[in-house]
Amino acid sequence: MKILVTAAAGHQGKLLIPKLSAAGHRVRAARKSPGKEAELEALGAEEVVVGDLADVETYCQALDGCDAVYHIGPGGIAREKDSGLAMIEAARRCGTRHVVLSSVLYSNVDIIQHRYKRDIEEKLAESGLDWTVLKPTNFMMTEVHLYPVLKTGKFPEWRQTPPGWRENLIDVENLAEVAAKVLCEGERHYYANYDLCGPDRLTADETARILSRLLGREIPVVYWAPDDLSAFFGGDMTPTPDSKHQLDVFRSIARWYSEHEFVGNPNTLEWLLGRRGTSFEQWAHRTLKELGAI
């Protein structure tokens, strides 16, 4: 089977491509910008295409000859919805056997990025295509959950939440394993919406205590506004339309999270993996060891 993976050099794509290749599938990797072709080929991509997949004709060229597509919307990009709708039209034209959409847990809530994914899901359900929607919670991310701690000695909480409010996270390795399973098994997963959450629901204080235990020193929680976190990651550089939109998206997320918990149920992930999902402590221990921090 030949499979198109979009946003191929991102968090999911870099983990998914080797799994699909190891399972014997041919992978075409797609990116908006050139520059990582050799890296993606080393991961197992048979070919790499570059272009703006918000354009239907470009998406058709990328999808031509593929049996399935794993569509990852480029997070925080203003044309994310356009890209998803282009994918649906391209899949129709190309006769794609299976469309797997990487969406988000609770795509029905009032967050900019969630609204994009909700609209894409709606059109996908009306498309007549054979589809599966993966709906993961927020990712366990080195750049969000560990780099600020290692650099500042503090755990940044970017939501003004009441004490005790919790959040589920997911190890992207678990998500990539599920995506590979769904793509490889195909028809068994048609018309399924899978909520995907890791096993623990943690407050910011509980997360900081886990990191304190792993690092052997106290890691206090400190509040960072979305603009503070953006500045930490270089947001004080000359802004671009995409970077401005990303900050708007992040502010929208922080606003909703400051009014609501973001919690889900781990059962579906456990069923699809055949085991318990990775806990935050397991992920943090593994990743800190890889970074040489413990």
CSV table of C-alpha atoms in Angstrom, one decimal:
chain,number,residue,atom,x,y,z
A,1,MET,CA,0.0,0.0,0.0
A,2,LYS,CA,1.2,3.5,-0.8
A,3,ILE,CA,0.4,6.1,1.9
A,4,LEU,CA,0.7,9.9,1.8
A,5,VAL,CA,1.8,11.5,5.2
A,6,THR,CA,1.5,15.3,5.4
A,7,ALA,CA,3.3,17.7,7.7
A,8,ALA,CA,5.8,14.9,7.5
A,9,ALA,CA,8.7,16.5,9.4
A,10,GLY,CA,6.5,17.4,12.4
A,11,HIS,CA,6.0,15.6,15.7
A,12,GLN,CA,3.8,12.9,14.3
A,13,GLY,CA,5.2,12.4,10.8
A,14,LYS,CA,8.8,11.7,12.0
A,15,LEU,CA,7.5,8.9,14.2
A,16,LEU,CA,4.9,7.5,11.8
A,17,ILE,CA,6.9,7.2,8.7
A,18,PRO,CA,9.4,4.6,10.1
A,19,LYS,CA,6.5,2.5,11.4
A,20,LEU,CA,4.7,2.5,8.0
A,21,SER,CA,7.9,1.7,6.2
A,22,ALA,CA,8.8,-1.1,8.6
A,23,ALA,CA,5.3,-2.6,8.0
A,24,GLY,CA,6.2,-2.8,4.3
A,25,HIS,CA,4.2,0.2,3.0
A,26,ARG,CA,5.5,2.7,0.6
A,27,VAL,CA,5.4,6.2,2.1
A,28,ARG,CA,5.2,9.5,0.2
A,29,ALA,CA,6.1,12.4,2.6
A,30,ALA,CA,4.7,15.9,2.0
A,31,ARG,CA,5.9,19.2,3.4
A,32,LYS,CA,5.1,22.8,2.7
A,33,SER,CA,8.7,23.9,2.6
A,34,PRO,CA,11.9,22.3,1.2
A,35,GLY,CA,14.9,21.4,3.2
A,36,LYS,CA,14.3,18.1,5.0
A,37,GLU,CA,14.1,15.7,2.1
A,38,ALA,CA,17.2,13.7,3.1
A,39,GLU,CA,16.0,13.4,6.7
A,40,LEU,CA,12.6,12.1,5.7
A,41,GLU,CA,14.1,9.7,3.2
A,42,ALA,CA,16.4,8.4,6.0
A,43,LEU,CA,13.3,7.8,8.1
A,44,GLY,CA,11.8,5.6,5.4
A,45,ALA,CA,10.0,7.8,3.0
A,46,GLU,CA,10.2,6.6,-0.6
A,47,GLU,CA,9.7,10.1,-2.0
A,48,VAL,CA,9.2,13.6,-0.7
A,49,VAL,CA,6.9,16.2,-2.3
A,50,VAL,CA,7.0,19.9,-1.4
A,51,GLY,CA,4.1,22.3,-1.9
A,52,ASP,CA,1.2,24.2,-0.4
A,53,LEU,CA,-1.4,21.5,0.3
A,54,ALA,CA,-4.1,24.2,0.8
A,55,ASP,CA,-4.2,24.2,-3.0
A,56,VAL,CA,-6.4,21.4,-4.3
A,57,GLU,CA,-4.4,20.9,-7.5
A,58,THR,CA,-1.2,20.6,-5.5
A,59,TYR,CA,-2.8,18.2,-3.1
A,60,CYS,CA,-4.0,16.1,-6.0
A,61,GLN,CA,-0.5,15.8,-7.3
A,62,ALA,CA,0.8,14.8,-3.9
A,63,LEU,CA,-2.0,12.2,-3.4
A,64,ASP,CA,-1.9,10.7,-6.9
A,65,GLY,CA,-1.3,7.0,-6.8
A,66,CYS,CA,-1.7,6.7,-3.1
A,67,ASP,CA,-4.1,4.2,-1.4
A,68,ALA,CA,-4.4,6.2,1.8
A,69,VAL,CA,-3.6,9.5,3.4
A,70,TYR,CA,-2.7,10.5,6.9
A,71,HIS,CA,-3.6,14.2,7.0
A,72,ILE,CA,-2.0,16.3,9.7
A,73,GLY,CA,-3.1,19.9,9.6
A,74,PRO,CA,-0.2,22.3,10.1
A,75,GLY,CA,-0.9,23.5,13.6
A,76,GLY,CA,-1.5,27.2,14.1
A,77,ILE,CA,-1.3,28.0,10.3
A,78,ALA,CA,-4.0,30.3,9.0
A,79,ARG,CA,-4.8,28.0,6.0
A,80,GLU,CA,-5.2,24.9,8.1
A,81,LYS,CA,-8.9,24.6,7.3
A,82,ASP,CA,-8.2,25.2,3.6
A,83,SER,CA,-5.7,22.4,3.6
A,84,GLY,CA,-8.2,20.0,5.2
A,85,LEU,CA,-10.9,20.8,2.7
A,86,ALA,CA,-8.4,20.5,-0.2
A,87,MET,CA,-7.5,17.0,1.2
A,88,ILE,CA,-11.2,16.0,1.0
A,89,GLU,CA,-11.6,17.2,-2.6
A,90,ALA,CA,-8.3,15.7,-3.7
A,91,ALA,CA,-9.2,12.3,-2.1
A,92,ARG,CA,-12.5,12.4,-4.0
A,93,ARG,CA,-10.7,13.1,-7.3
A,94,CYS,CA,-8.0,10.5,-6.7
A,95,GLY,CA,-10.3,7.7,-5.5
A,96,THR,CA,-8.3,7.4,-2.3
A,97,ARG,CA,-9.3,4.2,-0.4
A,98,HIS,CA,-8.9,5.5,3.2
A,99,VAL,CA,-8.6,9.0,4.7
A,100,VAL,CA,-7.2,9.3,8.2
A,101,LEU,CA,-7.5,12.7,9.8
A,102,SER,CA,-5.4,13.8,12.7
A,103,SER,CA,-7.9,16.1,14.6
A,104,VAL,CA,-8.1,17.0,18.2
A,105,LEU,CA,-9.9,16.0,21.4
A,106,TYR,CA,-13.1,18.1,21.7
A,107,SER,CA,-13.1,19.6,18.3
A,108,ASN,CA,-16.5,21.1,19.2
A,109,VAL,CA,-15.2,23.6,21.8
A,110,ASP,CA,-14.6,27.3,21.1
A,111,ILE,CA,-10.9,27.4,20.3
A,112,ILE,CA,-9.7,28.7,16.9
A,113,GLN,CA,-7.8,25.6,15.9
A,114,HIS,CA,-10.5,23.3,17.2
A,115,ARG,CA,-13.1,25.1,15.0
A,116,TYR,CA,-10.9,24.5,11.9
A,117,LYS,CA,-10.8,20.8,12.7
A,118,ARG,CA,-14.5,20.6,13.5
A,119,ASP,CA,-15.3,22.1,10.1
A,120,ILE,CA,-13.0,19.6,8.4
A,121,GLU,CA,-14.6,16.7,10.3
A,122,GLU,CA,-18.0,17.8,9.2
A,123,LYS,CA,-17.1,18.0,5.5
A,124,LEU,CA,-15.3,14.6,5.8
A,125,ALA,CA,-18.5,13.0,7.2
A,126,GLU,CA,-20.4,14.4,4.3
A,127,SER,CA,-17.8,13.4,1.7
A,128,GLY,CA,-18.7,9.8,0.8
A,129,LEU,CA,-15.1,8.8,1.5
A,130,ASP,CA,-14.0,6.0,3.8
A,131,TRP,CA,-12.5,7.8,6.8
A,132,THR,CA,-11.2,7.6,10.3
A,133,VAL,CA,-10.7,10.5,12.7
A,134,LEU,CA,-8.1,10.4,15.4
A,135,LYS,CA,-8.8,12.9,18.2
A,136,PRO,CA,-5.7,13.1,20.5
A,137,THR,CA,-5.4,15.4,23.5
A,138,ASN,CA,-2.4,17.7,23.9
A,139,PHE,CA,1.0,16.1,23.2
A,140,MET,CA,3.7,15.5,25.7
A,141,MET,CA,6.3,17.8,24.2
A,142,THR,CA,9.9,18.4,25.0
A,143,GLU,CA,9.8,22.0,24.0
A,144,VAL,CA,6.8,22.7,26.2
A,145,HIS,CA,7.2,20.5,29.2
A,146,LEU,CA,10.9,20.1,29.5
A,147,TYR,CA,13.0,22.7,27.8
A,148,PRO,CA,11.6,25.6,29.9
A,149,VAL,CA,12.2,23.6,33.1
A,150,LEU,CA,15.8,22.7,32.1
A,151,LYS,CA,16.6,26.3,31.2
A,152,THR,CA,14.7,28.2,34.0
A,153,GLY,CA,14.4,25.7,36.8
A,154,LYS,CA,10.6,26.3,36.8
A,155,PHE,CA,7.6,24.7,35.2
A,156,PRO,CA,5.5,27.2,33.2
A,157,GLU,CA,1.7,27.1,33.6
A,158,TRP,CA,0.2,29.1,30.8
A,159,ARG,CA,-3.4,28.8,31.9
A,160,GLN,CA,-4.9,30.9,34.7
A,161,THR,CA,-6.7,27.8,36.1
A,162,PRO,CA,-8.1,27.3,39.6
A,163,PRO,CA,-6.0,25.0,41.8
A,164,GLY,CA,-6.7,21.4,41.1
A,165,TRP,CA,-7.7,21.7,37.4
A,166,ARG,CA,-6.4,18.7,35.4
A,167,GLU,CA,-5.3,17.8,31.9
A,168,ASN,CA,-4.7,14.6,30.0
A,169,LEU,CA,-1.7,14.4,27.7
A,170,ILE,CA,-0.6,11.8,25.2
A,171,ASP,CA,2.8,10.5,24.2
A,172,VAL,CA,3.2,11.2,20.5
A,173,GLU,CA,4.9,7.8,20.1
A,174,ASN,CA,1.6,6.2,21.3
A,175,LEU,CA,-0.4,8.3,18.8
A,176,ALA,CA,1.9,7.3,15.9
A,177,GLU,CA,1.5,3.7,16.8
A,178,VAL,CA,-2.3,4.1,16.7
A,179,ALA,CA,-2.1,5.9,13.4
A,180,ALA,CA,0.0,3.1,11.9
A,181,LYS,CA,-2.4,0.5,13.1
A,182,VAL,CA,-5.4,2.3,11.7
A,183,LEU,CA,-3.7,2.8,8.3
A,184,CYS,CA,-2.5,-0.8,8.1
A,185,GLU,CA,-5.8,-2.4,9.2
A,186,GLY,CA,-7.9,-0.1,7.0
A,187,GLU,CA,-11.5,-1.1,6.7
A,188,ARG,CA,-11.8,-2.3,10.4
A,189,HIS,CA,-11.5,1.4,11.3
A,190,TYR,CA,-13.8,3.1,8.7
A,191,TYR,CA,-16.1,5.7,10.2
A,192,ALA,CA,-14.6,5.7,13.6
A,193,ASN,CA,-13.9,8.7,15.8
A,194,TYR,CA,-11.2,7.8,18.3
A,195,ASP,CA,-10.7,9.9,21.4
A,196,LEU,CA,-7.0,9.4,22.4
A,197,CYS,CA,-5.8,10.3,25.9
A,198,GLY,CA,-2.9,9.2,28.1
A,199,PRO,CA,-3.6,7.4,31.4
A,200,ASP,CA,-3.2,10.2,33.9
A,201,ARG,CA,-5.0,13.5,34.6
A,202,LEU,CA,-2.5,15.9,36.2
A,203,THR,CA,-2.6,19.3,37.6
A,204,ALA,CA,0.3,21.7,37.0
A,205,ASP,CA,1.4,21.1,40.6
A,206,GLU,CA,1.4,17.3,40.1
A,207,THR,CA,3.3,17.6,36.9
A,208,ALA,CA,6.0,19.8,38.6
A,209,ARG,CA,6.3,17.3,41.4
A,210,ILE,CA,7.0,14.5,38.9
A,211,LEU,CA,9.7,16.6,37.3
A,212,SER,CA,11.1,17.5,40.7
A,213,ARG,CA,11.4,13.9,41.6
A,214,LEU,CA,13.1,12.9,38.3
A,215,LEU,CA,15.5,15.8,38.4
A,216,GLY,CA,16.3,15.6,42.1
A,217,ARG,CA,15.5,19.3,42.8
A,218,GLU,CA,12.4,21.3,43.5
A,219,ILE,CA,10.7,22.6,40.3
A,220,PRO,CA,8.1,25.3,41.3
A,221,VAL,CA,5.2,26.2,39.1
A,222,VAL,CA,5.2,29.7,37.6
A,223,TYR,CA,2.5,31.4,35.4
A,224,TRP,CA,3.5,32.4,31.9
A,225,ALA,CA,1.1,34.3,29.7
A,226,PRO,CA,0.9,33.1,26.1
A,227,ASP,CA,3.0,36.0,25.1
A,228,ASP,CA,5.7,35.0,27.7
A,229,LEU,CA,5.9,31.5,26.3
A,230,SER,CA,6.0,32.8,22.7
A,231,ALA,CA,8.9,35.1,23.7
A,232,PHE,CA,10.7,32.1,25.2
A,233,PHE,CA,10.6,30.3,21.9
A,234,GLY,CA,11.8,33.3,19.9
A,235,GLY,CA,8.5,35.2,19.5
A,236,ASP,CA,10.3,38.5,20.0
A,237,MET,CA,11.8,38.1,16.5
A,238,THR,CA,10.2,39.9,13.5
A,239,PRO,CA,6.6,38.7,13.4
A,240,THR,CA,5.2,37.1,10.3
A,241,PRO,CA,1.5,36.5,9.4
A,242,ASP,CA,1.9,32.9,10.4
A,243,SER,CA,3.6,33.7,13.7
A,244,LYS,CA,0.9,36.3,14.5
A,245,HIS,CA,-1.8,33.7,13.8
A,246,GLN,CA,-0.1,31.1,15.9
A,247,LEU,CA,0.0,33.5,18.8
A,248,ASP,CA,-3.8,34.2,18.3
A,249,VAL,CA,-4.4,30.5,18.3
A,250,PHE,CA,-2.3,30.0,21.5
A,251,ARG,CA,-4.2,32.9,23.2
A,252,SER,CA,-7.5,31.3,22.2
A,253,ILE,CA,-6.3,28.0,23.7
A,254,ALA,CA,-5.2,29.6,26.9
A,255,ARG,CA,-8.4,31.5,27.3
A,256,TRP,CA,-10.6,28.4,27.0
A,257,TYR,CA,-8.3,26.3,29.2
A,258,SER,CA,-8.5,29.0,31.9
A,259,GLU,CA,-12.2,28.4,32.1
A,260,HIS,CA,-12.4,24.6,31.7
A,261,GLU,CA,-10.4,21.4,32.5
A,262,PHE,CA,-9.1,19.5,29.4
A,263,VAL,CA,-9.6,15.9,30.4
A,264,GLY,CA,-10.5,12.8,28.6
A,265,ASN,CA,-10.8,9.0,28.9
A,266,PRO,CA,-7.8,6.6,28.2
A,267,ASN,CA,-9.8,3.5,27.4
A,268,THR,CA,-9.8,3.9,23.6
A,269,LEU,CA,-6.1,4.4,23.5
A,270,GLU,CA,-5.6,1.3,25.7
A,271,TRP,CA,-7.8,-0.7,23.4
A,272,LEU,CA,-6.0,0.3,20.2
A,273,LEU,CA,-2.5,-0.2,21.7
A,274,GLY,CA,-3.4,-3.4,23.5
A,275,ARG,CA,-1.8,-2.0,26.7
A,276,ARG,CA,-1.8,1.0,29.0
A,277,GLY,CA,-0.7,4.2,27.4
A,278,THR,CA,2.5,5.9,28.4
A,279,SER,CA,2.2,8.0,31.5
A,280,PHE,CA,3.7,11.5,31.8
A,281,GLU,CA,6.3,10.3,34.3
A,282,GLN,CA,7.3,7.4,32.0
A,283,TRP,CA,7.6,9.8,29.0
A,284,ALA,CA,9.5,12.5,31.0
A,285,HIS,CA,12.0,9.9,32.4
A,286,ARG,CA,12.6,8.5,28.9
A,287,THR,CA,13.0,11.9,27.3
A,288,LEU,CA,15.2,13.4,30.1
A,289,LYS,CA,17.5,10.4,29.8
A,290,GLU,CA,17.7,10.9,26.0
A,291,LEU,CA,18.6,14.6,26.7
A,292,GLY,CA,21.3,13.6,29.2
A,293,ALA,CA,19.5,15.5,31.9
A,294,ILE,CA,19.3,12.6,34.3
